[in-house]
């Protein structure tokens, strides 16, 4: 009986992650079936690197939505994937630094005054896309896909369902607000007749996901490397969280250097096939907390289930039929929440905003990110999260710390 329960518990963990996992490829133009496959492969790689000691699941990262969207529009999917391989390499560099100098090196290089505003830009920079999609338009607002009145009904229903489930639901349902929002929004879309099932009818039951071979363009590589800053720090927070839940110090065994390397290699493997970058999923950590199932083998089964579902052609086609207002409504909460996480990281670290140095770093980073500042040389332009990450790090390294005034 125990042997049968592990695969079922693994499928349950995947179900918790499912809504967020498929939302990223649907927003960025990637293939949701590839995302399922690469989440499974990434999780298995992470388990191999960490000697299957950490009960954690890896899947699509929200931090890369804006960079992927920008990259696909400017260089295409293959070049964007090549840039993201380099971003995964940043994890390996950080892993080596942690191995050589200890975990404190990350805090010194990427303190909350740097990471906080960068995370805020990830959320705030996507606000116009969320609103456009909630109104039934394409992300850039250039075309109307669903009539505005119907779109508003669908997006508001999706948004409020997500909020209500996150606040009031109990048990496992509380960990699946995005999936609940998708289900309610999709059901309402069916009632209003805005779902097109032609792709599902034409899809085969079994089909190989649309894998993509990456290409390497130096512009895309340079653009993507700084983007890895925020999710790398988020990774540390997730490892601390799962350590607290299980009562084991994973920062020491298998070690933060191994978990960072596992996350980086999982991301590199995922984007090498055309999937979104991987990150550790706090939803699944919440499910582990709730079920008290600390067995890492459960995550192995979650990964295997994801890989199997990736080859169900009808599922992939059905996911593509989700109307934009459904995703837009959920994104209004999701991207605002990301910005709030960045703000909260600075509050928890008690970053003194009366300090002119801190105020300068946060202020310049936010205005550059929200205002769309771009630095360019020839045909290369650095903008968005990449520019913000570099500016915040440089300002933190170069601006002198104020001298402490001691009472005489």
mmCIF file of N, CA, C and O in Angstrom, residues 22-69:
data_model
loop_
_atom_site.group_PDB
_atom_site.id
_atom_site.type_symbol
_atom_site.label_atom_id
_atom_site.label_comp_id
_atom_site.label_asym_id
_atom_site.label_seq_id
_atom_site.Cartn_x
_atom_site.Cartn_y
_atom_site.Cartn_z
ATOM 1 N N UNK A 22 2.111 25.987 -15.498
ATOM 2 C CA UNK A 22 1.683 26.188 -16.892
ATOM 3 C C UNK A 22 1.417 27.653 -17.214
ATOM 4 O O UNK A 22 1.396 28.039 -18.384
ATOM 5 N N UNK A 23 1.230 28.495 -16.172
ATOM 6 C CA UNK A 23 0.931 29.907 -16.430
ATOM 7 C C UNK A 23 2.102 30.605 -17.109
ATOM 8 O O UNK A 23 1.906 31.420 -18.023
ATOM 9 N N UNK A 24 3.325 30.303 -16.692
ATOM 10 C CA UNK A 24 4.512 30.974 -17.246
ATOM 11 C C UNK A 24 4.654 30.737 -18.758
ATOM 12 O O UNK A 24 4.784 31.701 -19.521
ATOM 13 N N UNK A 25 4.634 29.494 -19.236
ATOM 14 C CA UNK A 25 4.732 29.312 -20.695
ATOM 15 C C UNK A 25 3.544 29.923 -21.450
ATOM 16 O O UNK A 25 3.723 30.458 -22.548
ATOM 17 N N UNK A 26 2.354 29.882 -20.865
ATOM 18 C CA UNK A 26 1.195 30.461 -21.540
ATOM 19 C C UNK A 26 1.339 31.971 -21.690
ATOM 20 O O UNK A 26 0.871 32.561 -22.665
ATOM 21 N N UNK A 27 2.012 32.622 -20.742
ATOM 22 C CA UNK A 27 2.198 34.075 -20.796
ATOM 23 C C UNK A 27 3.338 34.480 -21.718
ATOM 24 O O UNK A 27 3.338 35.585 -22.259
ATOM 25 N N UNK A 28 4.309 33.607 -21.879
ATOM 26 C CA UNK A 28 5.530 33.981 -22.602
ATOM 27 C C UNK A 28 5.611 33.412 -24.008
ATOM 28 O O UNK A 28 6.588 33.657 -24.722
ATOM 29 N N UNK A 29 4.608 32.637 -24.410
ATOM 30 C CA UNK A 29 4.622 32.080 -25.764
ATOM 31 C C UNK A 29 5.394 30.782 -25.888
ATOM 32 O O UNK A 29 5.638 30.312 -27.002
ATOM 33 N N UNK A 30 5.787 30.194 -24.751
ATOM 34 C CA UNK A 30 6.476 28.902 -24.794
ATOM 35 C C UNK A 30 5.450 27.775 -24.762
ATOM 36 O O UNK A 30 4.255 28.010 -24.594
ATOM 37 N N UNK A 31 5.906 26.550 -24.919
ATOM 38 C CA UNK A 31 5.019 25.396 -24.977
ATOM 39 C C UNK A 31 4.790 24.842 -23.573
ATOM 40 O O UNK A 31 5.746 24.499 -22.867
ATOM 41 N N UNK A 32 3.510 24.760 -23.148
ATOM 42 C CA UNK A 32 3.193 24.285 -21.794
ATOM 43 C C UNK A 32 3.602 22.827 -21.594
ATOM 44 O O UNK A 32 3.997 22.428 -20.493
ATOM 45 N N UNK A 33 3.525 22.016 -22.656
ATOM 46 C CA UNK A 33 3.930 20.612 -22.545
ATOM 47 C C UNK A 33 5.436 20.503 -22.318
ATOM 48 O O UNK A 33 5.904 19.657 -21.539
ATOM 49 N N UNK A 34 6.201 21.375 -22.983
ATOM 50 C CA UNK A 34 7.655 21.404 -22.761
ATOM 51 C C UNK A 34 7.941 21.812 -21.318
ATOM 52 O O UNK A 34 8.832 21.259 -20.662
ATOM 53 N N UNK A 35 7.166 22.769 -20.792
ATOM 54 C CA UNK A 35 7.360 23.223 -19.413
ATOM 55 C C UNK A 35 7.115 22.084 -18.424
ATOM 56 O O UNK A 35 7.841 21.953 -17.430
ATOM 57 N N UNK A 36 6.098 21.269 -18.688
ATOM 58 C CA UNK A 36 5.844 20.109 -17.835
ATOM 59 C C UNK A 36 7.025 19.136 -17.881
ATOM 60 O O UNK A 36 7.495 18.655 -16.840
ATOM 61 N N UNK A 37 7.500 18.866 -19.080
ATOM 62 C CA UNK A 37 8.620 17.930 -19.258
ATOM 63 C C UNK A 37 9.872 18.445 -18.552
ATOM 64 O O UNK A 37 10.546 17.705 -17.815
ATOM 65 N N UNK A 38 10.187 19.730 -18.759
ATOM 66 C CA UNK A 38 11.433 20.280 -18.198
ATOM 67 C C UNK A 38 11.341 20.488 -16.691
ATOM 68 O O UNK A 38 12.358 20.443 -15.994
ATOM 69 N N UNK A 39 10.115 20.682 -16.158
ATOM 70 C CA UNK A 39 9.960 20.727 -14.700
ATOM 71 C C UNK A 39 10.308 19.361 -14.107
ATOM 72 O O UNK A 39 10.996 19.273 -13.084
ATOM 73 N N UNK A 40 9.844 18.307 -14.778
ATOM 74 C CA UNK A 40 10.162 16.959 -14.323
ATOM 75 C C UNK A 40 11.641 16.658 -14.411
ATOM 76 O O UNK A 40 12.258 16.180 -13.442
ATOM 77 N N UNK A 41 12.236 16.944 -15.572
ATOM 78 C CA UNK A 41 13.671 16.695 -15.764
ATOM 79 C C UNK A 41 14.499 17.535 -14.808
ATOM 80 O O UNK A 41 15.474 17.057 -14.198
ATOM 81 N N UNK A 42 14.114 18.809 -14.633
ATOM 82 C CA UNK A 42 14.848 19.709 -13.740
ATOM 83 C C UNK A 42 14.821 19.228 -12.300
ATOM 84 O O UNK A 42 15.836 19.263 -11.599
ATOM 85 N N UNK A 43 13.650 18.770 -11.861
ATOM 86 C CA UNK A 43 13.531 18.265 -10.487
ATOM 87 C C UNK A 43 14.394 17.021 -10.280
ATOM 88 O O UNK A 43 15.064 16.876 -9.249
ATOM 89 N N UNK A 44 14.405 16.132 -11.265
ATOM 90 C CA UNK A 44 15.236 14.922 -11.160
ATOM 91 C C UNK A 44 16.723 15.276 -11.128
ATOM 92 O O UNK A 44 17.503 14.672 -10.371
ATOM 93 N N UNK A 45 17.127 16.262 -11.936
ATOM 94 C CA UNK A 45 18.532 16.696 -11.919
ATOM 95 C C UNK A 45 18.891 17.304 -10.565
ATOM 96 O O UNK A 45 19.969 17.048 -10.009
ATOM 97 N N UNK A 46 17.988 18.124 -10.043
ATOM 98 C CA UNK A 46 18.216 18.736 -8.733
ATOM 99 C C UNK A 46 18.390 17.649 -7.669
ATOM 100 O O UNK A 46 19.282 17.733 -6.815
ATOM 101 N N UNK A 47 17.550 16.623 -7.742
ATOM 102 C CA UNK A 47 17.655 15.529 -6.770
ATOM 103 C C UNK A 47 18.987 14.793 -6.900
ATOM 104 O O UNK A 47 19.581 14.387 -5.906
ATOM 105 N N UNK A 48 19.460 14.625 -8.133
ATOM 106 C CA UNK A 48 20.734 13.940 -8.350
ATOM 107 C C UNK A 48 21.888 14.744 -7.747
ATOM 108 O O UNK A 48 22.752 14.190 -7.052
ATOM 109 N N UNK A 49 21.881 16.064 -7.997
ATOM 110 C CA UNK A 49 22.962 16.928 -7.505
ATOM 111 C C UNK A 49 22.949 17.003 -5.979
ATOM 112 O O UNK A 49 23.999 17.035 -5.337
ATOM 113 N N UNK A 50 21.751 17.025 -5.397
ATOM 114 C CA UNK A 50 21.637 17.159 -3.932
ATOM 115 C C UNK A 50 21.504 15.809 -3.226
ATOM 116 O O UNK A 50 21.140 15.753 -2.054
ATOM 117 N N UNK A 51 21.786 14.724 -3.949
ATOM 118 C CA UNK A 51 21.755 13.361 -3.402
ATOM 119 C C UNK A 51 20.376 13.000 -2.835
ATOM 120 O O UNK A 51 20.269 12.284 -1.849
ATOM 121 N N UNK A 52 19.327 13.508 -3.469
ATOM 122 C CA UNK A 52 17.928 13.272 -3.119
ATOM 123 C C UNK A 52 17.688 13.417 -1.608
ATOM 124 O O UNK A 52 17.104 12.558 -0.961
ATOM 125 N N UNK A 53 18.128 14.549 -1.086
ATOM 126 C CA UNK A 53 17.947 14.810 0.344
ATOM 127 C C UNK A 53 16.900 15.887 0.623
ATOM 128 O O UNK A 53 16.388 15.975 1.739
ATOM 129 N N UNK A 54 16.583 16.728 -0.389
ATOM 130 C CA UNK A 54 15.711 17.884 -0.159
ATOM 131 C C UNK A 54 14.340 17.646 -0.803
ATOM 132 O O UNK A 54 14.248 17.487 -2.023
ATOM 133 N N UNK A 55 13.247 17.648 -0.019
ATOM 134 C CA UNK A 55 11.906 17.418 -0.582
ATOM 135 C C UNK A 55 11.344 18.685 -1.225
ATOM 136 O O UNK A 55 10.506 19.383 -0.646
ATOM 137 N N UNK A 56 11.829 18.997 -2.419
ATOM 138 C CA UNK A 56 11.435 20.243 -3.077
ATOM 139 C C UNK A 56 11.205 19.977 -4.569
ATOM 140 O O UNK A 56 11.817 19.075 -5.145
ATOM 141 N N UNK A 57 10.306 20.757 -5.172
ATOM 142 C CA UNK A 57 9.940 20.586 -6.586
ATOM 143 C C UNK A 57 10.334 21.843 -7.347
ATOM 144 O O UNK A 57 10.160 22.961 -6.858
ATOM 145 N N UNK A 58 10.888 21.653 -8.527
ATOM 146 C CA UNK A 58 11.318 22.784 -9.355
ATOM 147 C C UNK A 58 10.429 22.901 -10.591
ATOM 148 O O UNK A 58 10.111 21.889 -11.227
ATOM 149 N N UNK A 59 10.033 24.141 -10.915
ATOM 150 C CA UNK A 59 9.215 24.359 -12.110
ATOM 151 C C UNK A 59 9.354 25.819 -12.549
ATOM 152 O O UNK A 59 10.200 26.554 -12.030
ATOM 153 N N UNK A 60 8.498 26.241 -13.483
ATOM 154 C CA UNK A 60 8.583 27.537 -14.159
ATOM 155 C C UNK A 60 8.745 28.716 -13.190
ATOM 156 O O UNK A 60 7.983 28.868 -12.247
ATOM 157 N N UNK A 61 9.727 29.580 -13.485
ATOM 158 C CA UNK A 61 10.019 30.741 -12.633
ATOM 159 C C UNK A 61 9.288 31.992 -13.116
ATOM 160 O O UNK A 61 9.409 32.388 -14.276
ATOM 161 N N UNK A 62 8.548 32.657 -12.199
ATOM 162 C CA UNK A 62 7.858 33.908 -12.535
ATOM 163 C C UNK A 62 8.840 35.050 -12.774
ATOM 164 O O UNK A 62 8.533 35.991 -13.500
ATOM 165 N N UNK A 63 10.015 34.972 -12.150
ATOM 166 C CA UNK A 63 10.977 36.068 -12.256
ATOM 167 C C UNK A 63 11.449 36.293 -13.693
ATOM 168 O O UNK A 63 11.915 37.381 -14.039
ATOM 169 N N UNK A 64 11.313 35.273 -14.537
ATOM 170 C CA UNK A 64 11.823 35.374 -15.905
ATOM 171 C C UNK A 64 10.733 35.710 -16.933
ATOM 172 O O UNK A 64 11.011 35.727 -18.128
ATOM 173 N N UNK A 65 9.480 35.965 -16.480
ATOM 174 C CA UNK A 65 8.398 36.221 -17.442
ATOM 175 C C UNK A 65 8.711 37.435 -18.313
ATOM 176 O O UNK A 65 8.663 37.361 -19.552
ATOM 177 N N UNK A 66 9.024 38.572 -17.686
ATOM 178 C CA UNK A 66 9.302 39.791 -18.458
ATOM 179 C C UNK A 66 10.533 39.645 -19.350
ATOM 180 O O UNK A 66 10.490 40.005 -20.542
ATOM 181 N N UNK A 67 11.661 39.122 -18.836
ATOM 182 C CA UNK A 67 12.831 38.955 -19.707
ATOM 183 C C UNK A 67 12.586 38.017 -20.889
ATOM 184 O O UNK A 67 13.060 38.263 -21.995
ATOM 185 N N UNK A 68 11.836 36.923 -20.648
ATOM 186 C CA UNK A 68 11.552 35.997 -21.750
ATOM 187 C C UNK A 68 10.685 36.678 -22.801
ATOM 188 O O UNK A 68 10.942 36.574 -24.011
ATOM 189 N N UNK A 69 9.654 37.405 -22.346
ATOM 190 C CA UNK A 69 8.769 38.121 -23.268
ATOM 191 C C UNK A 69 9.571 39.108 -24.121
ATOM 192 O O UNK A 69 9.397 39.187 -25.341
#
